[in-house]
mmCIF file of C-alpha atoms and ligand atoms in Angstrom:
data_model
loop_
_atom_site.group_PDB
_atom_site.id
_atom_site.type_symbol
_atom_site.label_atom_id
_atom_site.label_comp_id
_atom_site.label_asym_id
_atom_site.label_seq_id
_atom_site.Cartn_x
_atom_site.Cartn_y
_atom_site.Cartn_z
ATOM 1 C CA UNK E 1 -31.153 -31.733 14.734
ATOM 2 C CA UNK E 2 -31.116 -29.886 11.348
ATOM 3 C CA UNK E 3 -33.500 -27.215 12.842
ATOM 4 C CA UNK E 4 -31.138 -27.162 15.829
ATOM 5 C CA UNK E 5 -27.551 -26.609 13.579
ATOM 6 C CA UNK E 6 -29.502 -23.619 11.439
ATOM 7 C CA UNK E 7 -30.741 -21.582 14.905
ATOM 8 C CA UNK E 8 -26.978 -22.119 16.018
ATOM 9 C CA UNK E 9 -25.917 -20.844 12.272
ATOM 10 C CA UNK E 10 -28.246 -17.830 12.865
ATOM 11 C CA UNK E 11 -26.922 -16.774 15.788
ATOM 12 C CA UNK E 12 -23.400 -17.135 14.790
ATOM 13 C CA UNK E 13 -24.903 -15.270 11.924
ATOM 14 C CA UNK E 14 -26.446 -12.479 13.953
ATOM 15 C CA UNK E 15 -23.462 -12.291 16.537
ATOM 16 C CA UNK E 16 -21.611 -10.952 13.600
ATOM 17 C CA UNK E 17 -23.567 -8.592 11.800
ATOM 18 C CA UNK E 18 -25.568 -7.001 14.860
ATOM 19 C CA UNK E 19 -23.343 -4.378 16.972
ATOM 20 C CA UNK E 20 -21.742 -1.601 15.195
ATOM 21 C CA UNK E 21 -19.377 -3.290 13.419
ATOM 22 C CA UNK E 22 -20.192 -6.355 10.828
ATOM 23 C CA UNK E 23 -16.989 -8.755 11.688
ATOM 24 C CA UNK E 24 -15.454 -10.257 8.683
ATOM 25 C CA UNK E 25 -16.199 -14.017 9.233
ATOM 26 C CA UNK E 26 -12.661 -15.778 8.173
ATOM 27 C CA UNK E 27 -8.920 -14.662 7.739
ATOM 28 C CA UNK E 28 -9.025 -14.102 4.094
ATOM 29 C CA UNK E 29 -12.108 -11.483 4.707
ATOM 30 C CA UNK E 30 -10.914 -9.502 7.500
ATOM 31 C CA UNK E 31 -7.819 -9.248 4.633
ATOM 32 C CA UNK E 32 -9.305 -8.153 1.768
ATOM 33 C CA UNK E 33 -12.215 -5.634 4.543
ATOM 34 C CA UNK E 34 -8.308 -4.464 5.578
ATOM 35 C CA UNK E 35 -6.910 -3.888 2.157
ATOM 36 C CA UNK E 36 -10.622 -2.298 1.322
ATOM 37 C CA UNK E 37 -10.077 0.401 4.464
ATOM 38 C CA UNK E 38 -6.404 1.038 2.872
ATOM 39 C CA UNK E 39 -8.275 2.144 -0.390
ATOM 40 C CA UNK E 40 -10.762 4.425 1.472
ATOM 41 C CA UNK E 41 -8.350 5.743 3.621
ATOM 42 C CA UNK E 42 -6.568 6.923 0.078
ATOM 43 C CA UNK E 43 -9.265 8.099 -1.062
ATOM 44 C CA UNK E 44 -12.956 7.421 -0.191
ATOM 45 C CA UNK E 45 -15.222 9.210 -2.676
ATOM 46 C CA UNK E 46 -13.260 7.742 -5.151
ATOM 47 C CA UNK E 47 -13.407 4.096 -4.071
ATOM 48 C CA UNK E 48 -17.529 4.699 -3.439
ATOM 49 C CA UNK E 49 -17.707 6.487 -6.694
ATOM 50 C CA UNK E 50 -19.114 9.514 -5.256
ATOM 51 C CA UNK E 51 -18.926 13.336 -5.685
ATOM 52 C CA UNK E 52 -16.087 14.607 -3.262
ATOM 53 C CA UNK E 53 -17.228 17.087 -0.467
ATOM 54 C CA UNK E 54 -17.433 20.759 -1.424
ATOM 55 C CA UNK E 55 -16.199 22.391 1.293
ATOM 56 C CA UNK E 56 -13.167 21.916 2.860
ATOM 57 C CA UNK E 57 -13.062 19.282 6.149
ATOM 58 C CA UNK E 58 -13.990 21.215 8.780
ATOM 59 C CA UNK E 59 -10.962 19.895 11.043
ATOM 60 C CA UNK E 60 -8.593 21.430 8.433
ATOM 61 C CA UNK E 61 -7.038 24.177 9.296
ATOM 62 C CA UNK E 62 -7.476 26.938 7.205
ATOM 63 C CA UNK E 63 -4.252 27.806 6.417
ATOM 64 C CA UNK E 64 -4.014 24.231 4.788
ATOM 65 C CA UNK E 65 -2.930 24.759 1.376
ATOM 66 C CA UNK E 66 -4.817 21.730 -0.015
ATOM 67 C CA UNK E 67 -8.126 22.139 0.966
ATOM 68 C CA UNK E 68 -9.856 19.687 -2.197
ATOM 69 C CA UNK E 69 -7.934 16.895 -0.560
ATOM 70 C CA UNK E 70 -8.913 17.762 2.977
ATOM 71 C CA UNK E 71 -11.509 14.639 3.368
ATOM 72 C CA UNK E 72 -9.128 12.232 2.883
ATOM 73 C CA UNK E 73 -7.393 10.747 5.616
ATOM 74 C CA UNK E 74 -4.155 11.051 4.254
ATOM 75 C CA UNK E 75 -4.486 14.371 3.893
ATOM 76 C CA UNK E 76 -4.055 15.131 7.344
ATOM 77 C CA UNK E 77 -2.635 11.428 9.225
ATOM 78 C CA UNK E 78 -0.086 10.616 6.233
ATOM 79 C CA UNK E 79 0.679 7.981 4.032
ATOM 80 C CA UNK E 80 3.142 6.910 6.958
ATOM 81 C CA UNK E 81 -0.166 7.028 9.498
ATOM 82 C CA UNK E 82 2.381 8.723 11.123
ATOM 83 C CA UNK E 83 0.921 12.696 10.974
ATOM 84 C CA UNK E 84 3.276 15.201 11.871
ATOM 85 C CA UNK E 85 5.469 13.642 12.602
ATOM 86 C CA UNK E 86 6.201 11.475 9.306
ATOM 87 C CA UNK E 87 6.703 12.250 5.779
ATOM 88 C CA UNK E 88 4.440 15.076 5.952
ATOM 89 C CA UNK E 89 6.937 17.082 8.435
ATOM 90 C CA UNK E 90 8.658 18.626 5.533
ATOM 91 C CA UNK E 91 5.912 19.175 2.626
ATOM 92 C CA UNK E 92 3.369 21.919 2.357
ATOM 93 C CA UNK E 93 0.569 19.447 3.270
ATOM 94 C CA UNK E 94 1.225 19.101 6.862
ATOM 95 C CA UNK E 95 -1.116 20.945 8.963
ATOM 96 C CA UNK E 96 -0.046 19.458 12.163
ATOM 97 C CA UNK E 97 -2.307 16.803 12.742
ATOM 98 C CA UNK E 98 -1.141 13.919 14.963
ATOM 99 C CA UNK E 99 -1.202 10.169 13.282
ATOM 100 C CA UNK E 100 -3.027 7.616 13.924
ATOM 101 C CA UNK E 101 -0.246 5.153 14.748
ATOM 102 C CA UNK E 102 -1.291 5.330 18.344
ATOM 103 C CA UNK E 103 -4.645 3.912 17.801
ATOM 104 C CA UNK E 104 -2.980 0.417 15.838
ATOM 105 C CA UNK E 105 -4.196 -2.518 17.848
ATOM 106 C CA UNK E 106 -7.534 -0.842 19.119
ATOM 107 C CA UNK E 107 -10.916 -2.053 19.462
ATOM 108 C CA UNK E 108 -12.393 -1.181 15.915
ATOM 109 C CA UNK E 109 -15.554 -0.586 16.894
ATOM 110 C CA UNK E 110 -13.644 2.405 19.292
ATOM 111 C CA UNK E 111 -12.486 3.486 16.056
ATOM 112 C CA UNK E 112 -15.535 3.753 13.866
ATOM 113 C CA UNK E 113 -17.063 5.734 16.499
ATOM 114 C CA UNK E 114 -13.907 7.703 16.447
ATOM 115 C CA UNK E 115 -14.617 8.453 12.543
ATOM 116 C CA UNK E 116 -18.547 9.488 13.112
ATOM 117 C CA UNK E 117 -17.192 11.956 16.027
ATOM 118 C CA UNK E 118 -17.699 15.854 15.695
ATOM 119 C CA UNK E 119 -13.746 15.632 14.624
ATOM 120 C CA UNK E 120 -14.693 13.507 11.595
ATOM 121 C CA UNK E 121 -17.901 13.586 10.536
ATOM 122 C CA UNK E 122 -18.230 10.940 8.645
ATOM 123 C CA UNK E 123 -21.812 10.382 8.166
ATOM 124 C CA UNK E 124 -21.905 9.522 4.679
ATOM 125 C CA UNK E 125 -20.168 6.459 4.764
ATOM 126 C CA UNK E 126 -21.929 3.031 5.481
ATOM 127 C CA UNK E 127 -21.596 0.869 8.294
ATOM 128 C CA UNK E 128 -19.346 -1.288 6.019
ATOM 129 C CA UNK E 129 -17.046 1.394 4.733
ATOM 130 C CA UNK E 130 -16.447 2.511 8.360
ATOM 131 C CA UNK E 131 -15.794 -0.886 9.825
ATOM 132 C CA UNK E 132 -13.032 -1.514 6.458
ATOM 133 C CA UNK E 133 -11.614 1.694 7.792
ATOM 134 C CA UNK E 134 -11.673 1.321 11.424
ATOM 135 C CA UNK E 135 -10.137 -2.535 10.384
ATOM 136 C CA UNK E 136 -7.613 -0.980 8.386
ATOM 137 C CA UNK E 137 -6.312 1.637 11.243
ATOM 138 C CA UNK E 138 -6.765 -1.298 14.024
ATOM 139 C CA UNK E 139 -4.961 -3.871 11.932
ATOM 140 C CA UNK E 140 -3.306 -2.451 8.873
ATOM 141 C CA UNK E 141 -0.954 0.032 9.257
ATOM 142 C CA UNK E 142 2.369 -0.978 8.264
ATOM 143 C CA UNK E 143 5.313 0.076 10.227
ATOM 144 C CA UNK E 144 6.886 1.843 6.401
ATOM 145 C CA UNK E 145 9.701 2.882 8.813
ATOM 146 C CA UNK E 146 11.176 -0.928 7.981
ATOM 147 C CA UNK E 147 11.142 -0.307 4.262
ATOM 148 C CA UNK E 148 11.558 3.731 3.783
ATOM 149 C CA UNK E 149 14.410 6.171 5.387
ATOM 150 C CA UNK E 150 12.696 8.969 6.849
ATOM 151 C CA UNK E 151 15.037 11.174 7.042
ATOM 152 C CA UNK E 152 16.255 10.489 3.301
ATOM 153 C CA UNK E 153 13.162 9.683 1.568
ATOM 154 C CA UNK E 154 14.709 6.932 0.336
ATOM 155 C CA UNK E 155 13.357 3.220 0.161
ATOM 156 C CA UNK E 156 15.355 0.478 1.677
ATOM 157 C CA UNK E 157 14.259 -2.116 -0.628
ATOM 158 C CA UNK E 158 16.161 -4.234 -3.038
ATOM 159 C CA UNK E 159 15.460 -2.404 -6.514
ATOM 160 C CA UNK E 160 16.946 -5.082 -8.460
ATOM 161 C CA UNK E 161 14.644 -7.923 -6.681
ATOM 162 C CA UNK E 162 11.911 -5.468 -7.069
ATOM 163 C CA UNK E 163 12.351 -4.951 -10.817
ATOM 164 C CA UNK E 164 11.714 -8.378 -11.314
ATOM 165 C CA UNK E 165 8.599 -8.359 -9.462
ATOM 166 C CA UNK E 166 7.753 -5.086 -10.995
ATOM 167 C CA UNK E 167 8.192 -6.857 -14.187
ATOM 168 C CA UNK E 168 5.465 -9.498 -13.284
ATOM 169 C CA UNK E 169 2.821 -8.261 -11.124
ATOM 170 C CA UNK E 170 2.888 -4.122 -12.114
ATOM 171 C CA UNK E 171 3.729 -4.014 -15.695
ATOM 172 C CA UNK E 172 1.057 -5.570 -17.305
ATOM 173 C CA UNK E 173 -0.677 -2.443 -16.212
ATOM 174 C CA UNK E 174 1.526 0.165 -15.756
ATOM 175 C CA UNK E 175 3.934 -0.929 -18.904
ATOM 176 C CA UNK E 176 7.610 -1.528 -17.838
ATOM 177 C CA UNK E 177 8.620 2.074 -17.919
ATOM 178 C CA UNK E 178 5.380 2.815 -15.575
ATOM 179 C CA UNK E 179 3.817 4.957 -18.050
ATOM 180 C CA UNK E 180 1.068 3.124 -19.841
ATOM 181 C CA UNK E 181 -1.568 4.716 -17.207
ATOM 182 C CA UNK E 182 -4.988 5.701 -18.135
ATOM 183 C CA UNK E 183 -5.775 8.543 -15.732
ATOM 184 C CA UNK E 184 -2.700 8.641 -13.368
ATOM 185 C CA UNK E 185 0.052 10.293 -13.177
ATOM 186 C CA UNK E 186 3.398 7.402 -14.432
ATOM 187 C CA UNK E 187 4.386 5.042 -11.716
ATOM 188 C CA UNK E 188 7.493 6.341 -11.614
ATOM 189 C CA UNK E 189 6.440 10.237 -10.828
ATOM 190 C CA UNK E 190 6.396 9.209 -7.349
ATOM 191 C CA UNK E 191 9.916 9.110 -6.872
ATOM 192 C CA UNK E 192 9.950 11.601 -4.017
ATOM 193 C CA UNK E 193 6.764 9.738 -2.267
ATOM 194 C CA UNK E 194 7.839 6.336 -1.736
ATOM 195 C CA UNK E 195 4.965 6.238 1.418
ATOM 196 C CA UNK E 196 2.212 6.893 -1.219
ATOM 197 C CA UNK E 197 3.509 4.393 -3.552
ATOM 198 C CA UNK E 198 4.193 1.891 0.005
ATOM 199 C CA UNK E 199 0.542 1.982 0.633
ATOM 200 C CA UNK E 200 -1.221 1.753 -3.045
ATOM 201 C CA UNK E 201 1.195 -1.381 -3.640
ATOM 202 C CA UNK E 202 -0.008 -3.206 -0.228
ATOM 203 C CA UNK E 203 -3.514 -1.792 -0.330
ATOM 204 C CA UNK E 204 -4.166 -1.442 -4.234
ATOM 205 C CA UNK E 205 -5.444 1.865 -5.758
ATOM 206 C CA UNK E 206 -9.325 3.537 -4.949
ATOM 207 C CA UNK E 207 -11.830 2.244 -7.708
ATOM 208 C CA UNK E 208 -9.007 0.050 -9.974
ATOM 209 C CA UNK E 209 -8.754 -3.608 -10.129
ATOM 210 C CA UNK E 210 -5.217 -2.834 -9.482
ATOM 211 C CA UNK E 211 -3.904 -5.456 -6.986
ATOM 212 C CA UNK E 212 -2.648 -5.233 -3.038
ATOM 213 C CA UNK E 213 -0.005 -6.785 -2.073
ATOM 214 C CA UNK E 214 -0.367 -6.747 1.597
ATOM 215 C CA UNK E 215 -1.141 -10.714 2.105
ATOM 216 C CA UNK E 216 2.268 -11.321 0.825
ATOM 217 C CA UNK E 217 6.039 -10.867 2.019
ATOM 218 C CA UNK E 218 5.999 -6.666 2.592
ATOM 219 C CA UNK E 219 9.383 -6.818 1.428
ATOM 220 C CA UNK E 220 7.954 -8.031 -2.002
ATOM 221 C CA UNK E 221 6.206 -4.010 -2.107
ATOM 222 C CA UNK E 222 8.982 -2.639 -0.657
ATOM 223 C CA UNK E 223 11.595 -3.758 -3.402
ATOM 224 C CA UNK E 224 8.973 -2.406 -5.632
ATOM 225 C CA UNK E 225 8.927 0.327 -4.181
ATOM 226 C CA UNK E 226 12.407 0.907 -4.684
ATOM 227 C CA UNK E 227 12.739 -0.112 -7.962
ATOM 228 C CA UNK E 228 9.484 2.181 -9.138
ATOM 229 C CA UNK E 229 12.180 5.162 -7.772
ATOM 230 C CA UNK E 230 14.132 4.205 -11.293
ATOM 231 C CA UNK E 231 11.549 4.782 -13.315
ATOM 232 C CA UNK E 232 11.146 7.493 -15.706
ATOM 233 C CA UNK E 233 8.627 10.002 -14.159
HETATM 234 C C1 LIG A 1 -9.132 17.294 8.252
HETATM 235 C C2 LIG A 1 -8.210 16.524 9.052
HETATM 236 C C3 LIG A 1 -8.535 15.068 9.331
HETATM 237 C C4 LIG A 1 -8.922 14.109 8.438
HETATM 238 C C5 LIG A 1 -9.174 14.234 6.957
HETATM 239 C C6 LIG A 1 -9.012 12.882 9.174
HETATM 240 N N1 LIG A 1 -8.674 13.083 10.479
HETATM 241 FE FE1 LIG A 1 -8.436 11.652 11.904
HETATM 242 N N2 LIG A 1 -7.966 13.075 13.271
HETATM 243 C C7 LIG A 1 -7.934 14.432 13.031
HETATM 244 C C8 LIG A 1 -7.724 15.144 14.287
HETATM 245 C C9 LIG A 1 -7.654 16.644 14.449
HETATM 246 C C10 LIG A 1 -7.618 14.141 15.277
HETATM 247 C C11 LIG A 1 -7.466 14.342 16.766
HETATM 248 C C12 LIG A 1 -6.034 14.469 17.099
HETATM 249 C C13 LIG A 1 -5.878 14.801 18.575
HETATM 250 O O1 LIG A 1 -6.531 14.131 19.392
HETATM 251 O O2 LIG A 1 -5.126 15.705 18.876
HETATM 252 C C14 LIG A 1 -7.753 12.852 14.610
HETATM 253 C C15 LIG A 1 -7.652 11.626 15.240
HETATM 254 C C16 LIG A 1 -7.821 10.397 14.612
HETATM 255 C C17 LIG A 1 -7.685 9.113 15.254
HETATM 256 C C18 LIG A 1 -7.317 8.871 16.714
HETATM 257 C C19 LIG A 1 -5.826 8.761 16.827
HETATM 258 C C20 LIG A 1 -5.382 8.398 18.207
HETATM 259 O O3 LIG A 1 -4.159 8.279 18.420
HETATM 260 O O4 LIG A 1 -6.205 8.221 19.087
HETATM 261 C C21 LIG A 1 -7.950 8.150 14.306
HETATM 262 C C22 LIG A 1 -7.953 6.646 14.496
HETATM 263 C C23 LIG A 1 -8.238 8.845 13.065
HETATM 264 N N3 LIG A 1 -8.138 10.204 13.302
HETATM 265 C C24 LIG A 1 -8.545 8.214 11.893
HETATM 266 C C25 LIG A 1 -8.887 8.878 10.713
HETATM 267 C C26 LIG A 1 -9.345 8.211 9.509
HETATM 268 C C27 LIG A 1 -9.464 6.713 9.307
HETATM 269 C C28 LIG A 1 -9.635 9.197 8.618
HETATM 270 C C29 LIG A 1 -10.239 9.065 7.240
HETATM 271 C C30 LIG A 1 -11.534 8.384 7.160
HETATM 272 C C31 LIG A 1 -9.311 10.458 9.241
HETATM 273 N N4 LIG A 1 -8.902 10.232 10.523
HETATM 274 C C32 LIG A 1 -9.389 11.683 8.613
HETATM 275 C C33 LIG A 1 -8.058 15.042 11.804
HETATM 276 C C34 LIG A 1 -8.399 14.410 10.622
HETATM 277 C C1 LIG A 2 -4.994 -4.612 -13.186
HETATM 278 C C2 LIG A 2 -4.194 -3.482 -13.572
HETATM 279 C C3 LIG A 2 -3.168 -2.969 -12.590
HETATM 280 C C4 LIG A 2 -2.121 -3.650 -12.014
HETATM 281 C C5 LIG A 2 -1.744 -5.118 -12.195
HETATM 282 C C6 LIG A 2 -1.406 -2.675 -11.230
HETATM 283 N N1 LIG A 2 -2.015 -1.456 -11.318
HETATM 284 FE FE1 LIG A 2 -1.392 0.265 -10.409
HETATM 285 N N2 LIG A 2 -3.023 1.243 -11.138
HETATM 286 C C7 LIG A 2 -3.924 0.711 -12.037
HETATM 287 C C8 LIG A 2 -4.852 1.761 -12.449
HETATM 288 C C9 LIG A 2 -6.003 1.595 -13.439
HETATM 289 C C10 LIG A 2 -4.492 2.916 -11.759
HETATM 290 C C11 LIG A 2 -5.167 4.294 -11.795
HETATM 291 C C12 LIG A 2 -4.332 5.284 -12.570
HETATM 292 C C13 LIG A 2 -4.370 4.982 -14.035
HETATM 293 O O1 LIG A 2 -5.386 5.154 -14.654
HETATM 294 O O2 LIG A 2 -3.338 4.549 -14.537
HETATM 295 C C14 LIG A 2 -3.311 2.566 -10.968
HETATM 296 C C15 LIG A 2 -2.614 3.457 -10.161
HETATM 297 C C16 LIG A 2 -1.410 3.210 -9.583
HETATM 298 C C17 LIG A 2 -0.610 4.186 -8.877
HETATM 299 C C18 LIG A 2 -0.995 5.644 -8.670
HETATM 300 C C19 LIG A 2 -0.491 6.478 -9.821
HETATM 301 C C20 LIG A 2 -0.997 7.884 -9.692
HETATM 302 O O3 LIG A 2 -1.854 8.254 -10.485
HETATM 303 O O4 LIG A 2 -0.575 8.595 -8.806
HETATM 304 C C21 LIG A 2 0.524 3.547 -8.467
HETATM 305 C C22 LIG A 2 1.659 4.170 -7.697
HETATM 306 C C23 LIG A 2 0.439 2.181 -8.913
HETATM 307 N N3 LIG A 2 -0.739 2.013 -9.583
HETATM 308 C C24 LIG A 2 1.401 1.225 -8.676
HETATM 309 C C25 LIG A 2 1.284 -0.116 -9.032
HETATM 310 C C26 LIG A 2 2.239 -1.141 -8.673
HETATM 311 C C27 LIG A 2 3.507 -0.890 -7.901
HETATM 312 C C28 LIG A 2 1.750 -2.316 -9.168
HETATM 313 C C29 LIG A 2 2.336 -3.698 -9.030
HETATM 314 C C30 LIG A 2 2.430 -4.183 -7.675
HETATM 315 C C31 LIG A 2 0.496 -2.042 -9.840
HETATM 316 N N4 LIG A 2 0.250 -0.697 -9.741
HETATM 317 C C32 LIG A 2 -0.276 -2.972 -10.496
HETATM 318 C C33 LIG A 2 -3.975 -0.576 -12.486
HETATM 319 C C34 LIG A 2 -3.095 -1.588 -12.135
#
């Protein structure tokens, strides 16, 4: 009987970790992989604590003007997933990539072979970081239309809500004028990037024990959000 229930366990066991991608085995996993894959796609080499790339991505254009940045996803898909057609559209760091919004709901292992493709080329991340990622486009992306006007840059959150919760959950950190950072730039110098600020509050920031939001109400991060606008910069 007991021999029977651990040769069930082991192939529950190996259902999950063989294929390409290791499934997360319970709800709070696959959240925490998803918030994980938010942090890579910010920034990957510094989440893994390696050396970033030293030559430019070579699906970046080369009249990109940010070519140190050009292995991070954002860099060319947004921190609106949304490409060229998002907030990038009117900065200097579009290059006229498409987003990824069109691949939300996909299979992830489609995905993670997507990311190892001649397009990508990422073959120096582990199975695991490329399953968080391909998690994080499948199941992550937030719609930030809901809580940030396009068209004015502007968050549509409730700043004085989101002071409060600033007050509680950020400041401990960030001190309540956003400026007690260690390495960073103040919270509040990403007035004119409320998508960047979006996604570090509901995915957390590469490397830091900083939290993510993204388990709770999203209108929680977006009042921060629009609160952190207030800030001195
Ligand atoms: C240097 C630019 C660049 C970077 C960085 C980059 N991509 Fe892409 N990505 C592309 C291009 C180009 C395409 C193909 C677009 C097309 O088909 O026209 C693409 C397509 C995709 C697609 C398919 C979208 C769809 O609608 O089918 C996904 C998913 C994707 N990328 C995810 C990522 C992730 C995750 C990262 C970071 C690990 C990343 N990309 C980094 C350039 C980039
Ligand atoms: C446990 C500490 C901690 C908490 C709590 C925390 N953060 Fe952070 N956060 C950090 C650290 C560390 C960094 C890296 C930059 C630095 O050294 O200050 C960071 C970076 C950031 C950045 C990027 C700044 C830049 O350099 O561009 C933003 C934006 C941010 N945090 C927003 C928030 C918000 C909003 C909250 C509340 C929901 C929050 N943080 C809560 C530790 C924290």
């Amino acid at each position: 009987m007991i021999a029977h229930r651990i040769s069930v366990l082991a192939a529950v066991v190996a259902a999950f970790v063989t294929g390409f991608i290791v499934t997360p085995a319970s709800a709070a996993e696959i959240e925490s992989a998803i918030a994980r894959g938010g942090k890579l796609y910010d920034n990957w080499y510094k989440e893994l604590k390696m050396e970033r790339p030293d030559s430019a991505h070579p699906s970046y254009p080369a009249s990109g003007k940010y070519p140190k940045q050009s292995w991070r996803c954002k860099e060319c898909h947004g921190w609106d997933y949304k490409g060229k057609d998002g907030m990038l559209a009117k900065g200097d760091h579009n290059v006229g990539i498409k987003g990824i919004t069109g691949a939300a709901g996909k299979d992830p292992a489609a995905i993670g072979a997507i990311l190892k493709d001649k397009t990508h080329g990422y073959d120096k991340l582990g199975e695991k970081d490329i399953a968080d990622l391909a998690l994080f486009v499948s199941k992550g992306q937030s719609d930030m239309g809901k809580f940030i006007d396009l068209a004015a840059a502007k968050p549509k959150g409730n700043a004085a809500k989101g002071e409060v919760y600033y007050n509680t959950l950020c400041a401990g950190c960030h001190g309540v004028d956003g400026k007690k950072v260690s390495t960073g730039a103040a919270v509040g110098a990403l007035k004119d990037d409320p998508w960047q600020l979006l996604h570090k509050a509901f995915n957390g920031q590469p490397a830091e024990a900083m939290p993510a939001l993204r388990s709770l109400d999203p209108a929680i991060a977006a009042d921060i959000v629009a609160y952190s606008q207030t800030l001195p910069q």
